[in-house]
mmCIF file of C-alpha atoms and ligand atoms in Angstrom:
data_model
loop_
_atom_site.group_PDB
_atom_site.id
_atom_site.type_symbol
_atom_site.label_atom_id
_atom_site.label_comp_id
_atom_site.label_asym_id
_atom_site.label_seq_id
_atom_site.Cartn_x
_atom_site.Cartn_y
_atom_site.Cartn_z
ATOM 1 C CA UNK N 237 49.237 13.807 -12.315
ATOM 2 C CA UNK N 238 51.638 13.799 -9.310
ATOM 3 C CA UNK N 239 50.611 16.352 -6.407
ATOM 4 C CA UNK N 240 52.572 17.335 -3.352
ATOM 5 C CA UNK N 241 51.621 18.817 -0.243
ATOM 6 C CA UNK N 242 54.506 20.353 1.970
ATOM 7 C CA UNK N 243 53.321 20.457 5.681
ATOM 8 C CA UNK N 244 54.999 22.250 8.276
ATOM 9 C CA UNK N 245 53.917 20.554 11.843
ATOM 10 C CA UNK N 246 55.701 23.555 14.331
ATOM 11 C CA UNK N 247 54.612 21.132 17.411
ATOM 12 C CA UNK N 248 54.789 23.176 20.804
ATOM 13 C CA UNK N 249 57.314 25.900 19.315
ATOM 14 C CA UNK N 250 56.701 29.482 18.428
ATOM 15 C CA UNK N 251 54.758 31.903 20.398
ATOM 16 C CA UNK N 252 52.436 34.403 18.821
ATOM 17 C CA UNK N 253 54.975 36.944 17.575
ATOM 18 C CA UNK N 254 57.576 34.044 16.291
ATOM 19 C CA UNK N 255 54.637 32.415 14.798
ATOM 20 C CA UNK N 256 53.568 35.273 12.492
ATOM 21 C CA UNK N 257 57.079 36.237 11.749
ATOM 22 C CA UNK N 258 57.841 32.814 10.396
ATOM 23 C CA UNK N 259 54.932 32.694 8.551
ATOM 24 C CA UNK N 260 55.234 36.267 6.960
ATOM 25 C CA UNK N 261 58.405 35.184 5.775
ATOM 26 C CA UNK N 262 57.268 31.771 4.522
ATOM 27 C CA UNK N 263 54.017 34.147 2.694
ATOM 28 C CA UNK N 264 56.671 36.331 0.897
ATOM 29 C CA UNK N 265 58.714 33.830 -0.756
ATOM 30 C CA UNK N 266 55.399 32.162 -1.753
ATOM 31 C CA UNK N 267 54.136 35.364 -3.209
ATOM 32 C CA UNK N 268 57.368 36.406 -4.927
ATOM 33 C CA UNK N 269 57.074 33.043 -6.924
ATOM 34 C CA UNK N 270 55.856 33.008 -10.224
ATOM 35 C CA UNK N 271 53.912 30.217 -9.530
ATOM 36 C CA UNK N 272 53.523 27.512 -6.929
ATOM 37 C CA UNK N 273 52.790 24.066 -7.388
ATOM 38 C CA UNK N 274 53.157 22.127 -4.639
ATOM 39 C CA UNK N 275 50.595 22.903 -1.695
ATOM 40 C CA UNK N 276 51.900 24.469 1.441
ATOM 41 C CA UNK N 277 50.720 24.029 4.962
ATOM 42 C CA UNK N 278 51.535 25.480 8.339
ATOM 43 C CA UNK N 279 50.326 23.811 11.688
ATOM 44 C CA UNK N 280 51.070 25.915 14.380
ATOM 45 C CA UNK N 281 50.256 25.475 18.158
ATOM 46 C CA UNK N 282 46.637 26.285 19.255
ATOM 47 C CA UNK N 283 47.315 30.058 20.316
ATOM 48 C CA UNK N 284 48.954 30.844 17.142
ATOM 49 C CA UNK N 285 46.252 29.282 14.876
ATOM 50 C CA UNK N 286 43.906 32.943 15.135
ATOM 51 C CA UNK N 287 46.650 35.303 14.136
ATOM 52 C CA UNK N 288 48.007 33.230 11.574
ATOM 53 C CA UNK N 289 44.833 32.730 10.110
ATOM 54 C CA UNK N 290 44.260 36.303 9.667
ATOM 55 C CA UNK N 291 47.765 36.877 8.093
ATOM 56 C CA UNK N 292 47.446 34.594 5.791
ATOM 57 C CA UNK N 293 43.779 34.985 5.028
ATOM 58 C CA UNK N 294 43.268 35.380 0.775
ATOM 59 C CA UNK N 295 46.970 33.583 0.417
ATOM 60 C CA UNK N 296 48.035 30.391 -1.053
ATOM 61 C CA UNK N 297 49.595 29.263 2.314
ATOM 62 C CA UNK N 298 46.905 26.761 4.414
ATOM 63 C CA UNK N 299 46.547 26.207 7.708
ATOM 64 C CA UNK N 300 46.427 23.429 9.924
ATOM 65 C CA UNK N 301 46.182 22.142 13.235
ATOM 66 C CA UNK N 302 47.898 19.270 15.423
ATOM 67 C CA UNK N 303 45.305 18.046 17.270
ATOM 68 C CA UNK N 304 41.518 18.228 17.725
ATOM 69 C CA UNK N 305 38.736 16.803 19.665
ATOM 70 C CA UNK N 306 35.849 14.444 18.158
ATOM 71 C CA UNK N 307 32.735 15.918 19.966
ATOM 72 C CA UNK N 308 31.490 19.125 18.708
ATOM 73 C CA UNK N 309 31.603 21.082 22.322
ATOM 74 C CA UNK N 310 30.690 20.640 26.099
ATOM 75 C CA UNK N 311 32.946 19.645 28.957
ATOM 76 C CA UNK N 312 36.229 18.497 27.867
ATOM 77 C CA UNK N 313 38.627 20.642 29.549
ATOM 78 C CA UNK N 314 41.941 21.504 27.382
ATOM 79 C CA UNK N 315 40.213 20.221 24.403
ATOM 80 C CA UNK N 316 39.137 22.208 21.359
ATOM 81 C CA UNK N 317 36.369 21.053 18.777
ATOM 82 C CA UNK N 318 36.780 20.651 14.785
ATOM 83 C CA UNK N 319 33.854 23.362 14.247
ATOM 84 C CA UNK N 320 35.863 25.920 16.250
ATOM 85 C CA UNK N 321 38.886 25.112 13.972
ATOM 86 C CA UNK N 322 37.325 24.945 11.077
ATOM 87 C CA UNK N 323 35.729 28.829 12.060
ATOM 88 C CA UNK N 324 39.178 30.168 12.133
ATOM 89 C CA UNK N 325 40.399 28.729 8.335
ATOM 90 C CA UNK N 326 41.747 25.719 9.593
ATOM 91 C CA UNK N 327 41.798 22.566 6.736
ATOM 92 C CA UNK N 328 43.392 19.891 7.575
ATOM 93 C CA UNK N 329 44.245 18.591 11.334
ATOM 94 C CA UNK N 330 47.005 16.064 11.876
ATOM 95 C CA UNK N 331 45.726 12.686 14.129
ATOM 96 C CA UNK N 332 47.740 10.057 15.950
ATOM 97 C CA UNK N 333 51.181 11.821 15.863
ATOM 98 C CA UNK N 334 53.555 9.426 17.455
ATOM 99 C CA UNK N 335 54.116 12.166 20.171
ATOM 100 C CA UNK N 336 50.712 12.196 20.634
ATOM 101 C CA UNK N 337 50.113 8.201 20.954
ATOM 102 C CA UNK N 338 53.681 7.771 23.051
ATOM 103 C CA UNK N 339 53.272 10.588 25.322
ATOM 104 C CA UNK N 340 49.352 11.603 25.606
ATOM 105 C CA UNK N 341 48.414 7.783 25.353
ATOM 106 C CA UNK N 342 46.383 8.423 22.181
ATOM 107 C CA UNK N 343 45.338 4.976 21.023
ATOM 108 C CA UNK N 344 44.190 4.058 17.548
ATOM 109 C CA UNK N 345 40.514 3.628 18.786
ATOM 110 C CA UNK N 346 40.233 7.415 19.807
ATOM 111 C CA UNK N 347 42.159 8.602 16.319
ATOM 112 C CA UNK N 348 39.504 6.384 14.566
ATOM 113 C CA UNK N 349 37.043 8.923 16.523
ATOM 114 C CA UNK N 350 38.532 11.452 14.997
ATOM 115 C CA UNK N 351 39.041 10.340 12.146
ATOM 116 C CA UNK N 352 35.042 10.186 11.354
ATOM 117 C CA UNK N 353 34.765 13.390 12.873
ATOM 118 C CA UNK N 354 37.108 15.290 10.901
ATOM 119 C CA UNK N 355 35.899 13.880 7.731
ATOM 120 C CA UNK N 356 32.266 14.560 8.510
ATOM 121 C CA UNK N 357 33.212 17.928 9.135
ATOM 122 C CA UNK N 358 34.229 18.621 5.733
ATOM 123 C CA UNK N 359 38.060 18.610 6.970
ATOM 124 C CA UNK N 360 41.261 17.017 5.725
ATOM 125 C CA UNK N 361 42.424 14.666 8.354
ATOM 126 C CA UNK N 362 46.490 13.745 8.192
ATOM 127 C CA UNK N 363 46.604 10.474 9.675
ATOM 128 C CA UNK N 364 50.184 9.711 10.827
ATOM 129 C CA UNK N 365 51.292 6.279 11.646
ATOM 130 C CA UNK N 366 54.852 4.541 12.283
ATOM 131 C CA UNK N 367 56.982 2.224 13.922
ATOM 132 C CA UNK N 368 59.658 2.038 16.893
ATOM 133 C CA UNK N 369 63.144 1.289 15.716
ATOM 134 C CA UNK N 370 62.593 -1.807 17.981
ATOM 135 C CA UNK N 371 59.330 -3.330 15.957
ATOM 136 C CA UNK N 372 61.780 -2.099 12.910
ATOM 137 C CA UNK N 373 64.479 -4.553 13.849
ATOM 138 C CA UNK N 374 62.054 -7.450 14.693
ATOM 139 C CA UNK N 375 60.889 -7.587 10.882
ATOM 140 C CA UNK N 376 57.299 -6.172 12.150
ATOM 141 C CA UNK N 377 57.090 -2.699 10.559
ATOM 142 C CA UNK N 378 54.634 -3.737 7.915
ATOM 143 C CA UNK N 379 52.432 -5.445 10.666
ATOM 144 C CA UNK N 380 52.137 -2.546 12.418
ATOM 145 C CA UNK N 381 51.383 -0.164 9.823
ATOM 146 C CA UNK N 382 48.765 -2.378 8.882
ATOM 147 C CA UNK N 383 47.711 -2.753 12.261
ATOM 148 C CA UNK N 384 47.342 1.144 12.809
ATOM 149 C CA UNK N 385 45.687 1.400 9.435
ATOM 150 C CA UNK N 386 43.007 -1.385 10.020
ATOM 151 C CA UNK N 387 42.159 -0.061 13.257
ATOM 152 C CA UNK N 388 42.448 3.839 12.598
ATOM 153 C CA UNK N 389 40.528 3.362 9.281
ATOM 154 C CA UNK N 390 37.756 1.223 10.800
ATOM 155 C CA UNK N 391 34.441 2.297 8.994
ATOM 156 C CA UNK N 392 35.579 4.580 6.907
ATOM 157 C CA UNK N 393 33.642 4.988 3.569
ATOM 158 C CA UNK N 394 35.584 4.165 0.706
ATOM 159 C CA UNK N 395 34.602 7.491 -0.956
ATOM 160 C CA UNK N 396 36.196 8.989 1.959
ATOM 161 C CA UNK N 397 39.849 7.728 1.438
ATOM 162 C CA UNK N 398 40.859 9.816 -0.892
ATOM 163 C CA UNK N 399 40.072 12.547 1.254
ATOM 164 C CA UNK N 400 42.630 11.203 3.834
ATOM 165 C CA UNK N 401 46.206 12.206 3.457
ATOM 166 C CA UNK N 402 48.309 9.223 5.476
ATOM 167 C CA UNK N 403 51.787 10.060 7.044
ATOM 168 C CA UNK N 404 54.542 7.436 7.118
ATOM 169 C CA UNK N 405 56.616 8.702 10.224
ATOM 170 C CA UNK N 406 59.086 6.026 11.536
ATOM 171 C CA UNK N 407 59.741 7.052 14.835
ATOM 172 C CA UNK N 408 62.854 6.625 15.015
ATOM 173 C CA UNK N 409 63.451 8.920 12.117
ATOM 174 C CA UNK N 410 61.499 12.081 14.196
ATOM 175 C CA UNK N 411 63.633 14.678 15.531
ATOM 176 C CA UNK N 412 66.823 12.358 15.285
ATOM 177 C CA UNK N 413 68.376 14.195 12.013
ATOM 178 C CA UNK N 414 68.599 10.681 10.710
ATOM 179 C CA UNK N 415 65.896 10.133 7.905
ATOM 180 C CA UNK N 416 64.675 6.603 6.706
ATOM 181 C CA UNK N 417 66.620 5.570 3.586
ATOM 182 C CA UNK N 418 65.321 6.431 0.338
ATOM 183 C CA UNK N 419 64.383 2.601 -0.314
ATOM 184 C CA UNK N 420 63.063 2.543 2.955
ATOM 185 C CA UNK N 421 60.734 5.171 2.266
ATOM 186 C CA UNK N 422 59.885 3.800 -1.055
ATOM 187 C CA UNK N 423 59.121 0.109 0.104
ATOM 188 C CA UNK N 424 57.149 1.379 3.023
ATOM 189 C CA UNK N 425 55.226 3.582 0.531
ATOM 190 C CA UNK N 426 54.515 1.281 -2.178
ATOM 191 C CA UNK N 427 53.371 -1.026 0.753
ATOM 192 C CA UNK N 428 50.937 1.430 2.058
ATOM 193 C CA UNK N 429 49.464 1.792 -1.696
ATOM 194 C CA UNK N 430 49.338 -1.226 -2.189
ATOM 195 C CA UNK N 431 47.135 -1.842 0.864
ATOM 196 C CA UNK N 432 45.152 1.307 0.599
ATOM 197 C CA UNK N 433 44.102 -0.347 -3.276
ATOM 198 C CA UNK N 434 43.424 -3.571 -1.801
ATOM 199 C CA UNK N 435 40.989 -2.590 0.671
ATOM 200 C CA UNK N 436 39.823 0.847 -1.130
ATOM 201 C CA UNK N 437 40.029 0.468 -4.827
ATOM 202 C CA UNK N 438 40.918 2.957 -7.307
ATOM 203 C CA UNK N 439 39.750 5.799 -5.062
ATOM 204 C CA UNK N 440 42.888 5.013 -3.008
ATOM 205 C CA UNK N 441 45.402 5.836 -5.766
ATOM 206 C CA UNK N 442 44.483 9.452 -5.173
ATOM 207 C CA UNK N 443 45.584 9.342 -1.357
ATOM 208 C CA UNK N 444 48.127 11.845 -0.259
ATOM 209 C CA UNK N 445 50.911 9.695 1.300
ATOM 210 C CA UNK N 446 53.628 12.038 3.071
ATOM 211 C CA UNK N 447 56.846 10.997 4.579
ATOM 212 C CA UNK N 448 57.868 12.399 7.980
ATOM 213 C CA UNK N 449 61.428 11.970 9.664
ATOM 214 C CA UNK N 450 63.905 14.358 9.930
ATOM 215 C CA UNK N 451 63.090 15.377 5.872
ATOM 216 C CA UNK N 452 65.112 18.632 4.921
ATOM 217 C CA UNK N 453 66.391 20.655 2.460
ATOM 218 C CA UNK N 454 69.029 17.698 1.710
ATOM 219 C CA UNK N 455 66.982 14.636 1.362
ATOM 220 C CA UNK N 456 63.755 16.093 0.257
ATOM 221 C CA UNK N 457 65.160 16.007 -3.726
ATOM 222 C CA UNK N 458 65.309 12.051 -3.834
ATOM 223 C CA UNK N 459 62.498 11.464 -0.869
ATOM 224 C CA UNK N 460 59.683 13.963 -2.434
ATOM 225 C CA UNK N 461 60.730 12.544 -6.206
ATOM 226 C CA UNK N 462 59.423 8.496 -5.361
ATOM 227 C CA UNK N 463 56.606 7.479 -6.967
ATOM 228 C CA UNK N 464 54.640 7.135 -3.712
ATOM 229 C CA UNK N 465 55.418 10.017 -1.872
ATOM 230 C CA UNK N 466 53.193 13.239 -2.283
ATOM 231 C CA UNK N 467 54.590 15.078 0.388
ATOM 232 C CA UNK N 468 56.278 15.718 3.226
ATOM 233 C CA UNK N 469 55.190 16.350 7.439
ATOM 234 C CA UNK N 470 57.891 18.442 8.382
ATOM 235 C CA UNK N 471 59.203 19.135 12.041
ATOM 236 C CA UNK N 472 62.548 20.751 12.620
ATOM 237 C CA UNK N 473 63.206 22.269 8.860
ATOM 238 C CA UNK N 474 59.909 23.759 9.065
ATOM 239 C CA UNK N 475 60.943 26.004 11.899
ATOM 240 C CA UNK N 476 63.197 28.039 9.735
ATOM 241 C CA UNK N 477 61.958 29.873 6.867
ATOM 242 C CA UNK N 478 64.901 28.842 4.848
ATOM 243 C CA UNK N 479 65.212 25.277 5.182
ATOM 244 C CA UNK N 480 61.052 24.786 4.431
ATOM 245 C CA UNK N 481 61.074 27.536 1.550
ATOM 246 C CA UNK N 482 63.990 25.273 0.013
ATOM 247 C CA UNK N 483 61.680 22.269 0.258
ATOM 248 C CA UNK N 484 58.965 24.023 -1.517
ATOM 249 C CA UNK N 485 60.718 24.820 -4.013
ATOM 250 C CA UNK N 486 62.490 21.620 -4.297
ATOM 251 C CA UNK N 487 58.692 20.118 -4.618
ATOM 252 C CA UNK N 488 58.200 22.616 -7.226
ATOM 253 C CA UNK N 489 61.249 21.300 -9.242
ATOM 254 C CA UNK N 490 59.872 17.879 -9.143
ATOM 255 C CA UNK N 491 55.957 18.881 -10.412
ATOM 256 C CA UNK N 492 57.264 21.016 -13.306
HETATM 257 P P1 PGA H 258 60.776 15.772 11.956
HETATM 258 O O1 PGA H 258 59.388 15.542 12.667
HETATM 259 O O2 PGA H 258 60.736 16.373 11.061
HETATM 260 O O3 PGA H 258 61.463 17.044 13.371
HETATM 261 O O4 PGA H 258 61.906 14.833 12.447
HETATM 262 C C1 PGA H 258 58.786 15.133 11.943
HETATM 263 C C2 PGA H 258 57.288 15.058 12.298
HETATM 264 O O5 PGA H 258 57.053 14.865 13.788
HETATM 265 O O6 PGA H 258 56.275 15.308 12.052
#
């Protein structure tokens, strides 16, 4: 049965008050719905995680973090551990976002360490991969995606593969208002599923594959309906409750 995860990546937006306002709007929308079929996740800044966690306790909303460090504690100024996030009710952690790779020089090797540590803790990693426009134009998209997966998934147990969420986010589509086309997303997700099945056998059928990159309430119906798309990692459109809740409705319609 198809599963859909709608994940809002708030990035470095929303102070604590704004985060609480946005999450309250999303929560009251969900609680007024007769039933919720998709999973819904919000990923605020570290600063807002604690108050948002208090606010959504015992609701259907899930809480994610945008990053973590793989060591449990110690002299790592500016970092936050997986255990600290778990204690506050975080269930998912985004790793390898292209902004972290490009601006903060995160490598596949570092992302692999984070991935292993998150799996060990029992939380769910959302591993982001994606190609630049240049790489796509040179026909290198699938070499880039396979190489990112080869390195980020190195040493991962087969049994852990269904516990990983993978977000395909073409870098050229992030924050641009221009999403990848339906056929580009279809093709990429079919190939990602094939890659996972080839390496990790049947368990990989259950790995959730999200699409990210200018996903919004206008293109969600087409993209989320694709066979190997199991949801979205949503930046811009997750910052407005109206857009985000419309996407939730669209996902629920698909799962009807
Ligand atoms: P966007 O961001 O929806 O604003 O393109 C997606 C992301 O970076 O996760």
